[in-house]
Amino acid sequence: MAAALPSESERRIPCWRCRQPNPPAFFCPNCEAIQLLPSNADYLALLGFAGRPGIETDELQRRYYDLSRRLHPDRFQTGSAEEQRASVRASALLNDAFRTLKDVESRGRWWLERAGDSLGRENNQVPPRLAAEVFEVQEKLAELRAASGSEREALQSETRGILEALSSRLGDERAAVQSTLEEWPDASAEEEPLGEARSRLKQLLSEISYLRTLERDVRRALEES
Amino acid sequence: MASYSDKVIDHYANPRNVGSFEKGEENVGTGIVGAPECGDVMKLQLKISDEGVVQDARFKTFGCGSAIASSSYVTELVKGKTVDEVEQIKNSIIVEELSLPPVKIHCSVLAEDAIKAAVKDWREHHEKKKDGSAAA
């Protein structure tokens, strides 16, 4: 499964104008023509980060703005039909790529899928400690919904504390996803470190997902109380 | 937004058998499963007689309406069935009964997984109990 990665990003597409086979890129490195790319082109490769999921969002943003200008359909108004078609498609693709990559969670999910896995696959076990926490917090929310007067005030402040703790944990978990992606083993690495990185990423993203749902419910309960 | 069927809305608005059995209660199997794509968590408990018949069920589900409805429906479905019958329950019957739209099919899968996890948990305790009484 992991072997699909290098071959995928190394797959070459011939330039429509000069016929040179190129790895996925918005512009042909040989004749500089804008390229007609398939919609499943590798987002990281397109933005010049091939195989490096631990990108910095500042750098991503810079490349995105630069490419947005260069790919904009207005620039190809007097161009050929191929160029006009390519610029519309490339601009849409660039936007999809940026939206997916800028957030570390969606980047992580996308990367997991590129590695031939997905968050939901054979993954219905909630870590027991996390499950216990979910039930405990939800119990508290039920108490809060039923409470009144000074009891409610006490529960509200306790719940606000829970919310704060949840938000800070989500921040930590997101940072852990980023470092997992930064330390991602080379595509040429053995199966074992790749498998370990995949399962760590999957575990972190799953925990984030459960914590997010919990955070949403806590917020809602506080608003309604 | 997915449009919910009347049965989903009914189970969501009036969920059956919500809650937990007393801690330490015997003959109870507990299954806790989750759907990491959407963050739903489901707990299903089955009270099963020594003969292996489901006598009662409780659930607690934190998630979308379809996940709550699926687990509520399942608590009614399993009562009176043997563990072997219960293990044969497929998510498709939940999808059919509640007319779940394709995007909510994973909620029914979650409910099926919860049943299997609860039965597995009961079997483990039951085996231990049998071993214990055989040794005594």
XYZ file of C-alpha atoms in Angstrom:
361
model
C 0.000 0.000 0.000
C 2.751 2.424 0.973
C 4.551 1.499 -2.226
C 1.760 3.273 -4.117
C 3.157 6.594 -2.889
C 6.422 7.093 -4.783
C 5.095 5.573 -8.013
C 2.049 7.832 -7.795
C 4.008 11.060 -7.367
C 6.585 9.970 -9.926
C 3.959 9.315 -12.551
C 4.650 11.491 -15.540
C 2.162 13.259 -17.732
C 3.204 14.455 -21.199
C 2.936 18.227 -21.711
C 0.102 18.974 -24.165
C 2.317 21.428 -26.064
C 5.899 20.118 -26.143
C 5.059 16.439 -25.305
C 7.741 16.235 -22.630
C 6.660 13.793 -19.876
C 6.596 15.693 -16.573
C 5.809 14.889 -12.955
C 2.580 16.657 -11.872
C 3.159 20.442 -11.968
C 1.101 23.449 -12.981
C 3.635 24.576 -15.579
C 5.777 22.510 -17.938
C 9.419 22.856 -16.832
C 10.480 22.616 -20.463
C 8.169 24.964 -22.432
C 6.398 26.683 -19.478
C 2.940 25.931 -20.864
C 0.168 25.705 -18.268
C -0.677 22.020 -17.791
C -3.966 20.191 -18.089
C -3.874 18.185 -14.861
C -5.993 15.244 -13.720
C -8.240 16.055 -10.752
C -6.481 13.423 -8.596
C -3.039 15.030 -9.005
C -0.895 14.953 -5.854
C -1.622 18.180 -3.924
C 1.791 18.290 -2.267
C 3.667 17.701 -5.513
C 1.663 20.462 -7.225
C 2.769 22.940 -4.590
C 6.380 21.779 -4.719
C 6.327 19.787 -1.477
C 6.312 16.285 -3.000
C 6.464 13.596 -0.320
C 6.797 16.128 2.540
C 3.506 16.322 4.456
C 5.043 18.274 7.356
C 4.849 21.562 5.464
C 4.805 24.964 7.102
C 1.566 26.778 6.489
C 3.290 30.162 5.955
C 5.286 28.754 3.084
C 2.196 26.985 1.732
C 0.305 30.256 1.772
C 3.074 32.102 -0.084
C 3.156 29.475 -2.824
C -0.621 29.456 -3.005
C -0.873 33.220 -3.540
C 1.914 33.173 -6.095
C 0.350 30.295 -8.046
C -3.155 31.786 -7.809
C -1.925 34.833 -9.677
C -0.017 32.853 -12.279
C -2.876 30.419 -12.935
C -5.721 32.932 -12.933
C -8.053 32.551 -15.947
C -7.845 36.328 -16.599
C -4.233 35.822 -17.655
C -5.246 33.364 -20.354
C -8.085 35.319 -21.922
C -6.115 35.753 -25.122
C -4.602 32.275 -24.948
C -5.547 29.109 -26.802
C -8.598 27.028 -25.895
C -6.279 24.489 -24.216
C -4.707 27.164 -22.073
C -8.063 28.600 -21.054
C -9.384 25.179 -20.150
C -6.178 24.321 -18.281
C -6.231 27.541 -16.268
C -9.819 27.018 -15.102
C -9.046 23.482 -14.072
C -5.699 24.359 -12.492
C -7.224 27.199 -10.460
C -9.907 24.892 -9.079
C -7.304 22.237 -8.311
C -5.061 24.768 -6.584
C -7.944 25.886 -4.382
C -8.788 22.290 -3.454
C -5.146 21.614 -2.679
C -4.802 24.699 -0.494
C -8.031 24.039 1.405
C -6.962 20.452 2.076
C -3.374 21.173 3.029
C -3.614 24.341 5.113
C -5.359 22.646 8.047
C -3.214 20.020 9.720
C -6.173 17.708 10.380
C -7.495 17.688 6.836
C -3.917 17.387 5.551
C -3.432 14.406 7.864
C -6.625 12.723 6.661
C -5.679 13.303 3.047
C -2.196 11.949 3.632
C -3.570 8.851 5.352
C -5.762 8.195 2.328
C -2.843 8.669 -0.038
C -0.989 6.087 2.009
C -3.795 3.652 1.148
C -5.600 3.816 4.494
C -8.562 5.758 5.820
C -9.712 6.950 9.223
C -12.733 4.661 9.332
C -11.102 1.475 8.135
C -10.976 -1.224 10.817
C -11.044 1.469 13.410
C -14.180 1.270 15.558
C -12.440 0.857 18.924
C -12.500 3.993 21.032
C -9.451 4.017 23.321
C -10.971 2.939 26.690
C -9.655 5.923 28.646
C -11.045 8.330 26.072
C -14.399 6.519 26.041
C -14.574 6.740 29.835
C -13.852 10.448 29.592
C -16.534 10.986 26.954
C -19.152 9.307 29.147
C -18.025 11.177 32.241
C -18.200 14.580 30.535
C -21.541 13.766 28.897
C -22.836 12.754 32.335
C -21.809 16.175 33.605
C -23.597 17.865 30.703
C -26.785 15.968 31.527
C -26.491 17.229 35.126
C -25.985 20.760 33.850
C -29.086 20.576 31.631
C -31.177 19.413 34.565
C -29.769 21.827 37.156
C -31.108 25.170 38.342
C -30.127 28.041 40.631
C -26.786 28.003 42.392
C -26.212 24.364 41.481
C -26.417 25.350 37.847
C -23.927 28.154 38.313
C -21.444 25.798 39.925
C -21.892 23.285 37.111
C -21.542 26.010 34.505
C -18.196 27.082 35.858
C -17.051 23.480 36.133
C -18.138 22.869 32.537
C -16.284 25.954 31.343
C -13.172 24.451 32.927
C -13.798 21.217 31.030
C -14.165 23.151 27.790
C -10.903 24.969 28.345
C -9.071 21.734 29.077
C -10.577 20.125 25.964
C -9.556 23.017 23.739
C -6.003 22.983 25.015
C -5.794 19.217 24.510
C -7.044 19.568 20.968
C -4.254 22.079 20.420
C -1.697 19.584 21.724
C -3.088 16.785 19.579
C -3.000 18.975 16.475
C 0.629 19.798 17.227
C 1.307 16.067 17.559
C -0.246 15.481 14.111
C 2.025 18.175 12.688
C 5.160 16.633 14.203
C 4.124 13.155 13.060
C 3.831 14.543 9.534
C 7.139 16.408 9.828
C 8.901 13.232 10.914
C 7.227 11.085 8.282
C 9.661 8.413 7.080
C 11.084 8.726 3.619
C 9.115 7.007 0.857
C 12.053 4.642 0.434
C 11.867 3.613 4.112
C 11.102 0.084 5.262
C 7.491 -0.975 5.696
C 7.789 -0.995 9.485
C 8.488 2.691 10.251
C 5.910 3.639 7.617
C 3.329 1.387 9.213
C 4.102 2.839 12.636
C 3.770 6.392 11.346
C 0.461 5.518 9.676
C -1.023 3.984 12.797
C 0.165 6.885 14.956
C -1.404 9.375 12.545
C -4.619 7.379 12.457
C -4.763 7.191 16.233
C -4.190 10.923 16.682
C -6.782 11.879 14.067
C -9.349 9.539 15.627
C -8.789 10.988 19.100
C -9.128 14.500 17.703
C -12.384 13.534 16.070
C -13.886 12.187 19.329
C -12.630 15.200 21.287
C -14.120 17.577 18.706
C -17.549 15.999 18.999
C -17.273 16.223 22.758
C -16.126 19.846 22.581
C -19.085 20.674 20.336
C -21.524 19.079 22.810
C -19.926 20.922 25.746
C -20.204 24.240 23.917
C -23.826 23.560 23.037
C -24.726 22.597 26.600
C -23.115 25.777 27.927
C -24.952 27.955 25.404
C -28.267 26.333 26.242
C -27.828 26.433 30.012
C -28.719 18.170 5.339
C -29.965 14.602 5.116
C -33.716 14.313 5.449
C -34.681 11.943 8.217
C -37.433 9.357 7.969
C -40.355 9.424 10.434
C -38.952 6.382 12.219
C -35.573 8.040 12.745
C -37.263 11.137 14.101
C -39.447 9.026 16.397
C -36.474 7.109 17.829
C -34.474 10.301 18.125
C -37.235 12.238 19.883
C -38.346 9.282 22.051
C -35.291 7.073 22.376
C -36.055 3.668 23.921
C -33.954 2.114 26.669
C -31.557 5.000 27.235
C -29.118 4.589 30.099
C -26.882 2.005 31.705
C -27.352 -0.995 33.936
C -26.071 -0.743 37.485
C -22.336 -1.149 37.731
C -21.316 -4.656 38.681
C -24.625 -6.111 37.578
C -24.153 -9.695 36.475
C -24.949 -11.093 33.040
C -24.377 -7.757 31.353
C -22.215 -7.425 28.248
C -21.021 -3.941 27.321
C -19.917 -2.850 23.877
C -18.351 0.549 23.270
C -17.576 1.496 19.691
C -16.880 4.691 17.796
C -16.928 6.146 14.319
C -13.752 8.215 13.998
C -14.879 9.926 10.775
C -17.574 11.826 12.651
C -16.596 11.358 16.300
C -19.739 9.436 17.333
C -19.457 7.180 20.369
C -21.961 4.406 21.128
C -22.333 2.255 24.228
C -24.670 -0.718 24.105
C -25.359 -3.002 27.044
C -27.152 -6.334 26.819
C -28.471 -8.265 29.789
C -28.273 -11.911 28.838
C -29.569 -14.928 30.742
C -27.402 -17.969 31.429
C -29.320 -19.699 28.661
C -28.069 -17.014 26.292
C -31.281 -15.063 25.733
C -31.218 -11.257 25.648
C -33.542 -10.062 28.386
C -32.967 -6.341 28.300
C -30.824 -3.676 26.644
C -29.631 -0.140 27.336
C -27.768 2.359 25.221
C -26.003 5.679 25.401
C -25.019 7.252 22.134
C -23.385 10.597 21.584
C -23.603 11.553 17.962
C -26.014 12.414 15.187
C -29.727 11.616 15.073
C -29.224 8.534 12.915
C -26.684 7.057 15.325
C -29.064 7.611 18.251
C -32.011 6.186 16.305
C -29.985 3.165 15.156
C -28.970 2.268 18.691
C -32.450 2.913 20.081
C -33.974 0.644 17.433
C -31.371 -2.047 18.125
C -32.248 -2.189 21.838
C -35.811 -3.134 20.837
C -34.701 -5.511 18.123
C -32.448 -7.674 20.303
C -34.842 -8.347 23.184
C -35.969 -11.968 23.383
C -33.418 -13.128 20.829
C -30.641 -15.626 21.563
C -27.035 -14.421 21.444
C -26.500 -16.484 18.303
C -29.421 -14.747 16.602
C -28.274 -11.372 17.823
C -24.797 -11.895 16.416
C -26.339 -12.517 13.013
C -28.000 -9.087 12.917
C -26.717 -7.150 9.928
C -26.671 -3.407 9.592
C -28.839 -3.697 6.452
C -31.910 -4.476 8.568
C -31.339 -1.210 10.477
C -30.888 0.705 7.228
C -34.138 -0.748 5.895
C -36.188 -0.270 9.034
C -35.095 3.349 9.524
C -34.740 4.182 5.802
C -31.272 5.602 6.419
C -29.809 7.603 3.530
C -26.449 6.426 2.091
C -24.441 9.034 4.036
C -25.827 7.635 7.306
C -25.208 3.955 6.640
C -22.098 4.064 8.824
C -24.402 4.754 11.803
C -26.063 1.382 11.274
C -22.655 -0.272 10.943
C -21.734 1.285 14.267
C -24.850 -0.236 15.864
C -24.023 -3.660 14.405
C -20.464 -3.362 15.739
C -21.825 -2.381 19.158
C -23.997 -5.515 19.323
C -21.030 -7.723 18.415
C -18.792 -5.997 20.988
C -21.437 -6.381 23.718
C -21.959 -10.079 22.996
C -18.203 -10.649 22.917
C -17.867 -8.939 26.295
C -20.700 -11.052 27.735
C -19.161 -14.266 26.365
C -15.834 -13.443 28.002
C -17.474 -12.878 31.402
C -19.734 -15.854 30.968
C -16.828 -18.183 30.178
C -14.960 -16.920 33.224
C -18.005 -17.427 35.409
C -18.466 -20.958 34.110
C -14.783 -21.741 34.679
C -15.037 -20.243 38.151
C -18.049 -22.347 39.151
C -16.486 -25.463 37.636
C -13.355 -24.930 39.742
C -15.375 -24.280 42.930
